[in-house]
């Protein structure tokens, strides 16, 4: 794209290079220097003046990334960028979307206002929306949030024979049905009871007519991993060997691949929205289309 330059915060270089190639725009260097006292400084390779700047930063474990991200956006604007857009393949702080107890912050709205003040647009993928009807409710800037259904379905078709698509909880039901419909496979959905952050109980009934099928558990986020572990256990108990675990965003904050394999999983696969050894589903084309569409919609002069 003309007059567009991409930058990657540390750890996001691989996806950013692929994105830069797909939208045919240069990737320029962004460095973060940490001083002995813990303060940080950002430096950005130029030129930036008159360009639309795209900053790529997946926001898993976000707190350490936030200040460099804000400094980069502010620096780009100070150096003459006409637009500054954030590509955050994984977008954080969406779970706390209501005040459940007196005095709690509603982090989804707070974070939305914070990023909305720094960027002219946001691109993410498969945001974890619970009660929120859309990202536009909490982000005061143009947003694009493509779904990973097609990419996930395509990977399953190419890698799993006779799949049975398994949703780990009721929230996944509509999403699971879309994937199953795309590939002409049956689906079942587990019933989850969360007793604590790291204690989950899953009940699952699989009709006997699906006994010959290969189960593929699909979830949007693999964070603590307790839901995925419990679903693997339920399938193994029901007589299914080596279910495949697929997640869009592999955070792996409370579970490892080895633990899932030890529980009975045959393979663990994620999208490349968060860099991890399990990345096998490329969502870069979806992000590239969204970036093009967003940049085309922005006014010539901000």
XYZ file of C-alpha atoms in Angstrom:
302
model
C 0.000 0.000 0.000
C 1.216 3.513 -0.804
C 2.580 5.686 2.012
C 2.175 2.976 4.653
C 4.902 1.667 6.983
C 4.741 -1.147 9.516
C 6.484 -1.439 12.854
C 6.585 -4.379 15.256
C 7.017 -4.227 18.976
C 9.576 -6.834 20.106
C 8.203 -10.365 19.800
C 5.869 -9.529 16.914
C 8.396 -9.408 14.081
C 7.456 -12.653 12.311
C 3.786 -11.816 11.914
C 4.576 -8.186 11.079
C 6.972 -9.197 8.273
C 4.304 -11.456 6.792
C 1.695 -8.695 7.096
C 4.029 -6.151 5.485
C 4.577 -8.481 2.533
C 0.851 -9.048 2.068
C -0.069 -5.376 2.035
C 3.093 -4.547 0.052
C 4.386 -1.965 2.499
C 7.842 -1.658 4.081
C 8.572 -2.811 7.604
C 10.712 -0.296 9.473
C 12.691 -0.820 12.638
C 11.279 -0.124 16.095
C 13.549 -0.495 19.105
C 12.702 -0.440 22.801
C 15.537 0.453 25.153
C 15.246 -0.216 28.870
C 17.310 1.948 31.196
C 18.849 0.601 34.429
C 16.098 2.235 36.475
C 13.416 0.357 34.512
C 12.232 3.264 32.374
C 11.880 2.638 28.643
C 12.537 4.575 25.461
C 11.239 3.866 21.965
C 13.051 4.735 18.744
C 11.522 4.356 15.265
C 13.292 4.212 11.920
C 12.071 6.892 9.526
C 10.737 8.451 7.531
C 7.302 8.699 9.158
C 6.076 12.082 7.962
C 2.887 11.855 5.936
C 2.646 8.084 6.255
C -0.016 5.819 7.704
C 1.789 3.942 10.450
C 0.725 0.424 11.389
C 2.059 -0.861 14.720
C 1.820 -4.617 15.296
C 1.618 -5.808 18.893
C -0.312 -8.814 20.142
C -1.496 -7.945 23.633
C -0.996 -11.131 25.593
C 0.616 -10.307 28.949
C -0.112 -6.695 28.084
C 1.033 -4.611 31.020
C 4.749 -4.674 30.156
C 3.933 -3.831 26.518
C 1.553 -0.979 27.139
C 3.960 1.916 27.778
C 6.239 1.133 24.797
C 3.115 0.834 22.653
C 1.808 4.223 23.759
C 5.265 5.777 23.358
C 5.477 4.363 19.810
C 2.075 5.744 18.845
C 2.878 9.149 20.310
C 6.322 9.219 18.674
C 4.852 8.348 15.285
C 2.349 11.159 15.565
C 5.008 13.594 16.798
C 7.174 12.710 13.777
C 4.404 13.549 11.333
C 2.434 10.351 10.746
C -0.944 11.108 9.192
C -2.596 8.060 10.796
C -1.514 5.596 13.484
C -3.233 2.200 13.484
C -2.811 -0.681 15.920
C -2.862 -4.304 14.812
C -3.350 -6.350 17.983
C -4.117 -9.905 16.787
C -4.923 -10.813 20.390
C -6.733 -8.048 22.255
C -6.676 -8.099 26.045
C -8.890 -6.709 28.831
C -12.230 -7.792 27.386
C -13.315 -10.253 30.061
C -13.989 -7.655 32.740
C -16.851 -6.032 30.851
C -19.133 -5.395 33.826
C -18.877 -4.414 37.482
C -19.544 -7.623 39.396
C -18.730 -6.208 42.844
C -18.783 -2.698 44.246
C -15.644 -0.711 43.542
C -14.341 -2.866 40.674
C -12.967 -1.310 37.524
C -14.675 -2.160 34.247
C -11.382 -2.830 32.529
C -12.780 -3.356 29.027
C -14.034 0.234 28.887
C -10.976 1.702 30.619
C -8.610 -0.020 28.210
C -10.761 0.922 25.230
C -10.616 4.599 26.147
C -6.861 4.384 26.747
C -6.045 2.875 23.340
C -8.731 4.932 21.626
C -6.945 8.115 22.677
C -3.682 6.956 21.066
C -4.721 5.290 17.821
C -6.865 6.167 14.821
C -7.980 2.595 14.248
C -7.709 -0.948 15.577
C -7.478 -4.350 13.898
C -7.784 -7.555 15.908
C -9.073 -11.066 15.344
C -11.698 -13.093 17.160
C -12.036 -10.780 20.201
C -13.300 -12.473 23.344
C -16.676 -10.775 23.657
C -19.039 -11.959 26.394
C -21.809 -9.497 27.092
C -20.495 -6.885 24.670
C -22.322 -6.854 21.325
C -19.260 -5.492 19.505
C -15.894 -3.831 20.058
C -17.366 -0.512 18.976
C -19.181 -0.337 22.293
C -15.891 0.142 24.131
C -13.546 1.482 21.421
C -14.224 5.044 20.212
C -12.225 4.507 16.999
C -12.857 2.491 13.820
C -12.306 -1.221 14.454
C -12.021 -4.292 12.261
C -12.334 -7.727 13.860
C -12.376 -10.549 11.293
C -13.345 -14.063 12.387
C -11.080 -17.087 12.183
C -13.843 -19.576 11.340
C -12.807 -20.094 7.714
C -9.090 -20.462 8.496
C -9.790 -22.871 11.348
C -12.201 -24.937 9.274
C -9.700 -25.109 6.419
C -6.961 -26.418 8.714
C -9.263 -29.096 10.134
C -10.292 -30.283 6.653
C -6.657 -30.614 5.612
C -5.398 -32.317 8.770
C -8.159 -34.365 10.421
C -10.098 -37.174 8.780
C -13.760 -37.656 9.803
C -13.705 -34.848 12.386
C -16.181 -34.324 15.189
C -16.118 -30.654 16.196
C -16.328 -30.249 19.965
C -17.169 -27.017 21.758
C -15.842 -26.857 25.324
C -18.742 -24.774 26.682
C -22.107 -23.261 25.824
C -20.515 -19.930 24.798
C -18.805 -21.688 21.894
C -21.996 -23.239 20.495
C -22.723 -20.800 17.634
C -19.063 -20.623 16.629
C -18.667 -24.411 16.674
C -21.805 -24.795 14.541
C -20.337 -22.439 11.914
C -17.098 -24.421 11.675
C -18.945 -27.741 11.514
C -21.306 -26.434 8.840
C -18.405 -25.229 6.677
C -16.806 -28.669 6.561
C -19.936 -30.810 6.706
C -19.018 -32.373 10.043
C -21.146 -33.038 13.137
C -20.607 -31.111 16.339
C -21.269 -31.480 20.054
C -20.975 -28.951 22.867
C -19.877 -29.660 26.425
C -21.472 -28.161 29.500
C -18.978 -26.375 31.732
C -19.141 -25.484 35.401
C -16.345 -23.214 36.607
C -15.836 -23.565 40.352
C -12.735 -21.335 40.459
C -10.220 -19.772 38.055
C -8.327 -23.045 37.847
C -11.053 -25.562 38.660
C -13.439 -26.552 35.882
C -15.878 -29.424 35.535
C -17.063 -30.501 32.077
C -19.899 -32.850 31.172
C -20.138 -34.133 27.617
C -22.514 -36.483 25.821
C -21.411 -37.831 22.451
C -24.017 -39.856 20.508
C -22.912 -43.408 19.694
C -23.211 -42.729 15.960
C -20.150 -40.440 16.213
C -17.963 -43.071 17.898
C -15.809 -43.550 14.763
C -15.026 -39.861 14.410
C -11.905 -37.968 15.450
C -12.718 -35.224 17.970
C -11.378 -31.706 17.460
C -11.857 -29.383 20.435
C -12.022 -25.771 19.257
C -11.870 -22.743 21.562
C -11.089 -19.081 21.059
C -8.607 -18.695 23.928
C -6.322 -21.215 25.608
C -5.321 -19.341 28.753
C -5.424 -21.248 32.048
C -6.210 -24.305 29.930
C -8.465 -25.876 32.532
C -11.489 -25.984 30.223
C -9.451 -27.616 27.461
C -7.916 -30.106 29.909
C -11.323 -31.024 31.287
C -12.771 -31.468 27.793
C -9.865 -33.708 26.767
C -10.487 -35.758 29.907
C -14.199 -36.064 29.166
C -13.506 -37.280 25.616
C -10.913 -39.801 26.762
C -13.339 -41.065 29.400
C -15.972 -41.448 26.672
C -13.605 -43.669 24.686
C -12.149 -41.157 22.236
C -8.394 -41.354 21.857
C -6.062 -38.472 21.105
C -8.424 -35.526 20.523
C -6.936 -32.575 18.661
C -6.946 -29.260 20.547
C -7.325 -26.086 18.468
C -7.316 -22.542 19.858
C -7.262 -19.197 18.106
C -5.233 -17.448 20.802
C -2.716 -19.664 22.593
C -1.789 -17.813 25.769
C -0.716 -20.895 27.761
C -0.813 -18.986 31.024
C -1.731 -21.979 33.171
C -1.156 -25.084 31.071
C 1.575 -26.432 28.817
C 1.378 -28.451 25.637
C 3.006 -31.347 27.505
C 0.223 -31.302 30.099
C -2.453 -31.442 27.400
C -0.667 -34.316 25.677
C -0.287 -36.126 29.016
C -4.050 -35.728 29.573
C -4.705 -37.524 26.282
C -4.573 -34.896 23.533
C -3.025 -35.999 20.261
C -2.002 -32.564 19.038
C -2.274 -28.926 20.094
C -2.644 -26.264 17.392
C -3.091 -22.478 17.539
C -3.420 -19.549 15.185
C -0.427 -17.235 14.858
C -2.204 -14.385 16.649
C 0.180 -15.028 19.559
C 3.649 -16.310 18.708
C 4.050 -19.905 19.968
C 5.548 -23.205 18.838
C 2.003 -24.526 18.248
C 1.196 -21.926 15.564
C -0.153 -23.795 12.522
C -3.095 -21.676 11.330
C -2.100 -18.482 9.543
C -4.479 -15.576 10.111
C -2.227 -13.013 8.425
C -4.385 -12.870 5.254
C -7.404 -11.978 7.407
C -5.455 -9.244 9.162
C -4.123 -7.914 5.854
C -7.626 -7.594 4.387
C -8.793 -5.844 7.552
C -5.846 -3.415 7.520
C -6.494 -2.493 3.891
C -10.167 -1.938 4.557
C -9.528 0.154 7.673
C -6.873 2.344 6.065
C -9.072 2.929 3.016
C -11.869 4.127 5.306
C -9.791 6.709 7.180
C -9.989 10.349 6.028
C -7.125 11.765 3.971
C -6.303 14.223 6.733
C -6.957 13.224 10.351
